[in-house]
Coordinates of C-alpha atoms and ligand atoms in Angstrom, one line a residue:
X1 CA 115.5 84.1 98.4
X2 CA 115.7 80.6 99.8
X3 CA 112.4 78.6 99.7
X4 CA 110.2 80.4 102.3
X5 CA 107.9 78.2 104.3
X6 CA 106.6 80.5 107.0
X7 CA 106.5 84.3 107.4
X8 CA 105.5 86.4 110.3
X9 CA 104.8 90.1 109.6
X10 CA 104.4 92.8 112.3
X11 CA 102.9 96.1 111.2
X12 CA 102.6 99.4 113.0
X13 CA 101.2 102.8 112.5
X14 CA 103.7 103.6 109.7
X15 CA 101.9 101.2 107.3
X16 CA 98.7 103.3 107.6
X17 CA 100.5 106.7 107.5
X18 CA 100.1 107.0 103.7
X19 CA 96.3 106.4 104.1
X20 CA 96.2 109.5 106.2
X21 CA 96.0 107.8 109.6
X22 CA 98.2 109.8 112.1
X23 CA 101.1 107.8 113.6
X24 CA 101.7 108.0 117.3
X25 CA 105.1 109.6 117.5
X26 CA 105.2 111.8 114.5
X27 CA 105.0 115.6 115.2
X28 CA 101.3 115.6 114.2
X29 CA 100.8 112.2 115.8
X30 CA 98.0 111.1 118.0
X31 CA 99.9 111.4 121.2
X32 CA 100.5 115.1 120.4
X33 CA 96.8 115.7 120.7
X34 CA 96.6 113.8 124.0
X35 CA 99.2 112.7 126.5
X36 CA 99.6 109.0 126.5
X37 CA 98.8 108.8 130.1
X38 CA 95.6 110.7 129.4
X39 CA 93.9 108.3 127.1
X40 CA 95.5 104.9 126.6
X41 CA 95.5 103.4 130.1
X42 CA 92.8 101.7 132.3
X43 CA 93.6 104.4 135.0
X44 CA 92.8 107.1 132.5
X45 CA 89.5 105.4 131.6
X46 CA 88.6 105.0 135.3
X47 CA 89.5 108.7 136.0
X48 CA 87.8 110.3 133.0
X49 CA 85.8 107.8 130.9
X50 CA 84.3 110.6 128.8
X51 CA 87.7 111.9 127.6
X52 CA 88.9 108.4 126.7
X53 CA 85.6 107.5 125.0
X54 CA 85.7 110.7 123.0
X55 CA 89.3 110.1 121.9
X56 CA 88.4 106.7 120.6
X57 CA 85.0 107.7 119.2
X58 CA 86.9 110.4 117.1
X59 CA 89.4 107.8 115.8
X60 CA 86.7 105.2 115.1
X61 CA 84.7 107.9 113.1
X62 CA 87.8 108.9 111.2
X63 CA 88.1 105.4 109.7
X64 CA 85.2 106.3 107.3
X65 CA 87.5 108.9 105.7
X66 CA 90.5 106.7 105.0
X67 CA 91.2 103.8 102.6
X68 CA 93.9 101.1 102.4
X69 CA 97.1 102.0 100.6
X70 CA 99.4 100.1 98.3
X71 CA 101.2 98.5 101.3
X72 CA 98.0 97.1 102.7
X73 CA 97.0 95.8 99.3
X74 CA 100.4 94.2 98.7
X75 CA 100.1 92.3 102.0
X76 CA 96.6 91.1 101.1
X77 CA 98.0 89.9 97.7
X78 CA 100.7 88.0 99.7
X79 CA 98.0 86.5 101.9
X80 CA 96.1 85.3 98.8
X81 CA 99.1 84.1 96.8
X82 CA 101.7 82.8 99.3
X83 CA 101.3 79.0 99.6
X84 CA 103.3 78.8 102.9
X85 CA 102.3 79.8 106.4
X86 CA 101.7 83.5 107.0
X87 CA 100.6 85.5 110.0
X88 CA 100.2 89.3 109.9
X89 CA 100.3 90.6 113.4
X90 CA 99.2 94.2 113.5
X91 CA 99.7 96.7 116.4
X92 CA 97.2 98.9 114.6
X93 CA 93.6 99.3 115.7
X94 CA 92.3 100.5 112.3
X95 CA 90.6 98.1 109.9
X96 CA 92.7 98.9 106.8
X97 CA 94.3 95.4 106.6
X98 CA 90.9 93.8 106.5
X99 CA 89.5 96.3 104.0
X100 CA 92.4 95.5 101.7
X101 CA 91.5 91.8 102.0
X102 CA 94.0 90.3 104.4
X103 CA 92.7 87.3 106.3
X104 CA 95.6 85.6 108.1
X105 CA 95.6 88.6 110.4
X106 CA 95.4 89.3 114.1
X107 CA 95.1 92.6 116.1
X108 CA 97.4 92.3 119.1
X109 CA 96.3 95.6 120.5
X110 CA 92.5 95.3 119.7
X111 CA 90.4 97.1 117.2
X112 CA 88.6 100.5 117.0
X113 CA 85.5 98.8 115.5
X114 CA 85.0 96.5 118.5
X115 CA 83.6 97.2 122.0
X116 CA 84.2 95.2 125.1
X117 CA 81.5 94.8 127.8
X118 CA 82.8 95.3 131.4
X119 CA 79.7 93.5 132.7
X120 CA 79.7 90.3 130.7
X121 CA 83.1 90.3 129.1
X122 CA 81.8 89.9 125.6
X123 CA 83.4 91.7 122.6
X124 CA 81.1 93.0 119.9
X125 CA 81.6 94.6 116.5
X126 CA 81.0 98.3 117.0
X127 CA 80.9 101.2 114.4
X128 CA 79.3 104.0 116.3
X129 CA 80.2 106.1 119.4
X130 CA 80.5 104.7 122.9
X131 CA 80.4 107.9 124.9
X132 CA 76.6 107.8 125.1
X133 CA 76.9 104.6 127.1
X134 CA 74.9 102.4 124.8
X135 CA 73.7 99.0 126.0
X136 CA 75.8 95.9 125.5
X137 CA 74.1 93.8 122.7
X138 CA 74.7 90.7 124.8
X139 CA 73.7 91.5 128.4
X140 CA 72.1 95.0 128.1
X141 CA 74.4 96.7 130.6
X142 CA 75.6 100.2 129.7
X143 CA 79.2 99.2 130.4
X144 CA 81.0 99.1 127.0
X145 CA 84.6 100.2 126.6
X146 CA 86.8 100.4 123.5
X147 CA 88.1 96.8 122.8
X148 CA 91.7 98.3 122.7
X149 CA 94.7 97.0 124.6
X150 CA 95.9 99.9 126.8
X151 CA 99.3 100.3 128.4
X152 CA 99.6 97.9 131.3
X153 CA 97.1 95.5 129.7
X154 CA 98.1 92.1 128.2
X155 CA 98.1 92.1 124.4
X156 CA 95.8 89.6 122.6
X157 CA 96.9 86.2 121.3
X158 CA 100.4 86.3 122.7
X159 CA 100.7 82.4 122.7
X160 CA 99.6 82.3 119.0
X161 CA 102.2 85.0 118.2
X162 CA 105.0 83.3 120.1
X163 CA 104.3 80.0 118.4
X164 CA 104.4 81.6 115.0
X165 CA 107.7 83.4 115.8
X166 CA 109.2 80.1 117.0
X167 CA 108.6 78.4 113.7
X168 CA 108.9 81.1 111.0
X169 CA 111.7 81.3 108.5
X170 CA 111.3 85.1 108.1
X171 CA 110.2 87.9 110.4
X172 CA 109.3 91.2 108.7
X173 CA 108.6 94.4 110.7
X174 CA 106.8 97.2 108.8
X175 CA 106.1 100.8 109.9
X176 CA 106.8 100.6 113.6
X177 CA 109.1 102.6 115.8
X178 CA 110.0 99.6 118.0
X179 CA 109.1 101.7 121.1
X180 CA 106.4 99.5 122.7
X181 CA 106.8 96.0 124.1
X182 CA 106.2 93.1 123.8
X183 CA 105.8 93.8 120.0
X184 CA 109.3 95.5 119.9
X185 CA 110.8 92.3 121.2
X186 CA 109.4 90.0 118.5
X187 CA 112.5 90.4 116.3
X188 CA 114.7 89.1 119.1
X189 CA 112.4 86.0 119.6
X190 CA 112.5 85.4 115.8
X191 CA 116.3 85.7 115.8
X192 CA 116.6 83.3 118.7
X193 CA 114.7 80.8 116.6
X194 CA 117.1 81.4 113.7
X195 CA 114.6 83.2 111.5
X196 CA 115.9 85.8 109.0
X197 CA 114.7 89.3 109.9
X198 CA 113.8 92.3 107.7
X199 CA 112.8 95.8 108.7
X200 CA 110.9 98.1 106.3
X201 CA 110.4 101.6 107.8
X202 CA 110.6 105.3 106.9
X203 CA 113.7 105.6 109.1
X204 CA 115.7 103.2 111.3
X205 CA 113.5 102.0 114.2
X206 CA 114.7 101.7 117.8
X207 CA 115.4 98.0 117.2
X208 CA 116.9 98.3 113.7
X209 CA 120.2 96.8 114.9
X210 CA 118.4 93.5 115.5
X211 CA 117.5 93.1 111.9
X212 CA 119.6 91.2 109.3
X213 CA 118.3 93.6 106.6
X214 CA 116.7 97.1 106.8
X215 CA 115.0 99.0 104.0
X216 CA 114.2 102.6 104.6
X217 CA 111.5 104.5 102.7
X218 CA 107.7 104.7 102.5
X219 CA 105.8 101.4 103.0
X220 CA 103.7 102.2 100.0
X221 CA 106.9 101.8 97.8
X222 CA 108.9 99.2 99.8
X223 CA 106.2 96.7 100.6
X224 CA 104.8 96.1 97.1
X225 CA 108.3 95.6 95.8
X226 CA 109.2 93.1 98.6
X227 CA 105.9 91.2 98.0
X228 CA 106.8 90.8 94.3
X229 CA 110.2 89.5 95.3
X230 CA 108.7 86.9 97.6
X231 CA 106.0 85.8 95.1
X232 CA 108.4 85.6 92.1
Ligands
LIG1 C1 102.2 95.0 128.6 C2 96.6 100.6 121.3 C3 102.3 93.5 130.5 C4 96.2 101.9 121.9 C5 98.9 100.5 122.0 C6 109.5 100.0 130.4 C7 110.3 99.4 129.5 C8 109.8 98.5 128.6 C9 108.4 98.3 128.6 C10 107.6 98.9 129.4 C11 108.2 99.8 130.4 N1 107.2 100.3 131.1 C12 106.0 99.8 130.7 C13 106.3 98.9 129.7 C14 105.3 98.1 128.9 C15 104.6 98.9 127.9 C16 105.6 99.6 127.0 O1 106.2 99.0 126.1 N2 105.7 100.9 127.2 C17 106.6 101.7 126.4 C18 106.0 103.1 126.1 C19 108.0 101.8 127.1 N3 103.8 97.9 127.2 C20 102.5 97.6 127.6 O2 102.0 98.2 128.5 C21 101.9 96.5 126.8 N4 101.4 95.5 127.8 O3 103.4 95.1 128.7 O4 101.5 94.1 129.5 C22 101.4 92.7 131.3 C23 102.0 91.6 131.8 C24 101.2 90.7 132.6 C25 99.9 91.0 132.8 C26 99.3 92.2 132.2 C27 100.1 93.0 131.4 C28 100.7 97.0 126.0 C29 101.1 98.0 125.0 C30 99.9 98.3 124.1 C31 99.5 99.7 124.2 N5 98.6 100.0 123.1 N6 98.0 100.7 121.0 C32 95.8 102.9 120.8 O5 96.0 102.6 119.6 O6 95.2 103.9 121.2 S1 100.5 100.9 121.6 C33 100.7 101.8 120.2 O7 102.0 102.4 120.2 C34 100.6 101.1 118.9 O8 99.6 100.1 119.0 C35 102.0 100.5 118.8 O9 102.0 99.2 119.4 C36 102.8 101.4 119.6 C37 103.9 101.9 118.8 O10 103.4 102.7 117.8 P1 103.9 102.4 116.3 O11 102.9 101.5 115.6 O12 105.3 101.9 116.2 O13 103.8 103.9 115.7 P2 104.9 105.0 115.9 O14 104.2 106.3 115.6 O15 105.5 104.8 117.3 O16 105.9 104.7 114.8 C38 105.5 104.7 113.5 C39 106.7 104.3 112.7 O17 106.4 104.3 111.3 C40 107.9 105.3 112.8 O18 109.1 104.6 113.0 C41 107.9 106.0 111.4 O19 109.3 106.3 111.0 C42 107.3 105.0 110.5 N7 106.6 105.6 109.4 C43 105.9 106.7 109.3 N8 105.4 106.9 108.1 C44 105.8 105.8 107.4 C45 106.6 104.9 108.2 N9 107.1 103.8 107.8 C46 106.8 103.4 106.5 N10 106.1 104.2 105.6 C47 105.6 105.3 106.0 N11 104.9 106.1 105.1

């Protein structure tokens, strides 16, 4: 592997699957329990805030029952030991990357353990339920929503992500179906800037044709092996 200076890694629900966090599009996935339109849009929240808050309260509470897996731990090791530039961009709203020790990390679709105040615009760390309309720790208004990017909303830190994609040598996509944009388009941006591209996923994603290399299997097996390759 040529001398790597800069790596961007995109992760999706597949990296958390082996921790027991349901993916979105698997048969038992999250969307099965609820139709997408029912919960992950601002319109849904306006129409039925109780349903949406309950959906996210349940997922936030479920975080207490899961732990990072070998893939999260391998990326945290890469974060510690890789001397070049690294950015882990996760689509996931769970906290498993952090709990494994990753630091050069950003959540482009928000986080279950944060709440956003619709009155003052502040985002706060939040571990409990929101359906009881608790007061914003900042302004006191009972106007907190999940700090999650819903469909139709702009993902976080897009400029930072685009800048990293424009300068990386290697773009790696782990555990995502390539179904949702703009994340699904990152591989094309990386290729445009002449980065090498690698997909690691249980099965070929929708965008698998854009990748120079694709490895198919469980992230818990593929990611530790790949990290060892990079660090050796
Ligand atoms: C925006 C937070 C614009 C919520 C999420 C028509 C065409 C193209 C695009 C659009 C369109 N109509 C609308 C759009 C835009 C839309 C979009 O892409 N829609 C799709 C459905 C077509 N996108 C948006 O709305 C985005 N915003 O475009 O804003 C804008 C412009 C100006 C001003 C304002 C706005 C925002 C999208 C963010 C939505 N929020 N998450 C929550 O979590 O509840 S999306 C959610 O689904 C995830 O975060 C993730 O991003 C996405 C995809 O899920 P995956 O992570 O890929 O999971 P999935 O289950 O799909 O796949 C898992 C994969 O893992 C599988 O491939 C499986 O094989 C693999 N796997 C399973 N087990 C393992 C494994 N791999 C390895 N090991 C294993 N063990």
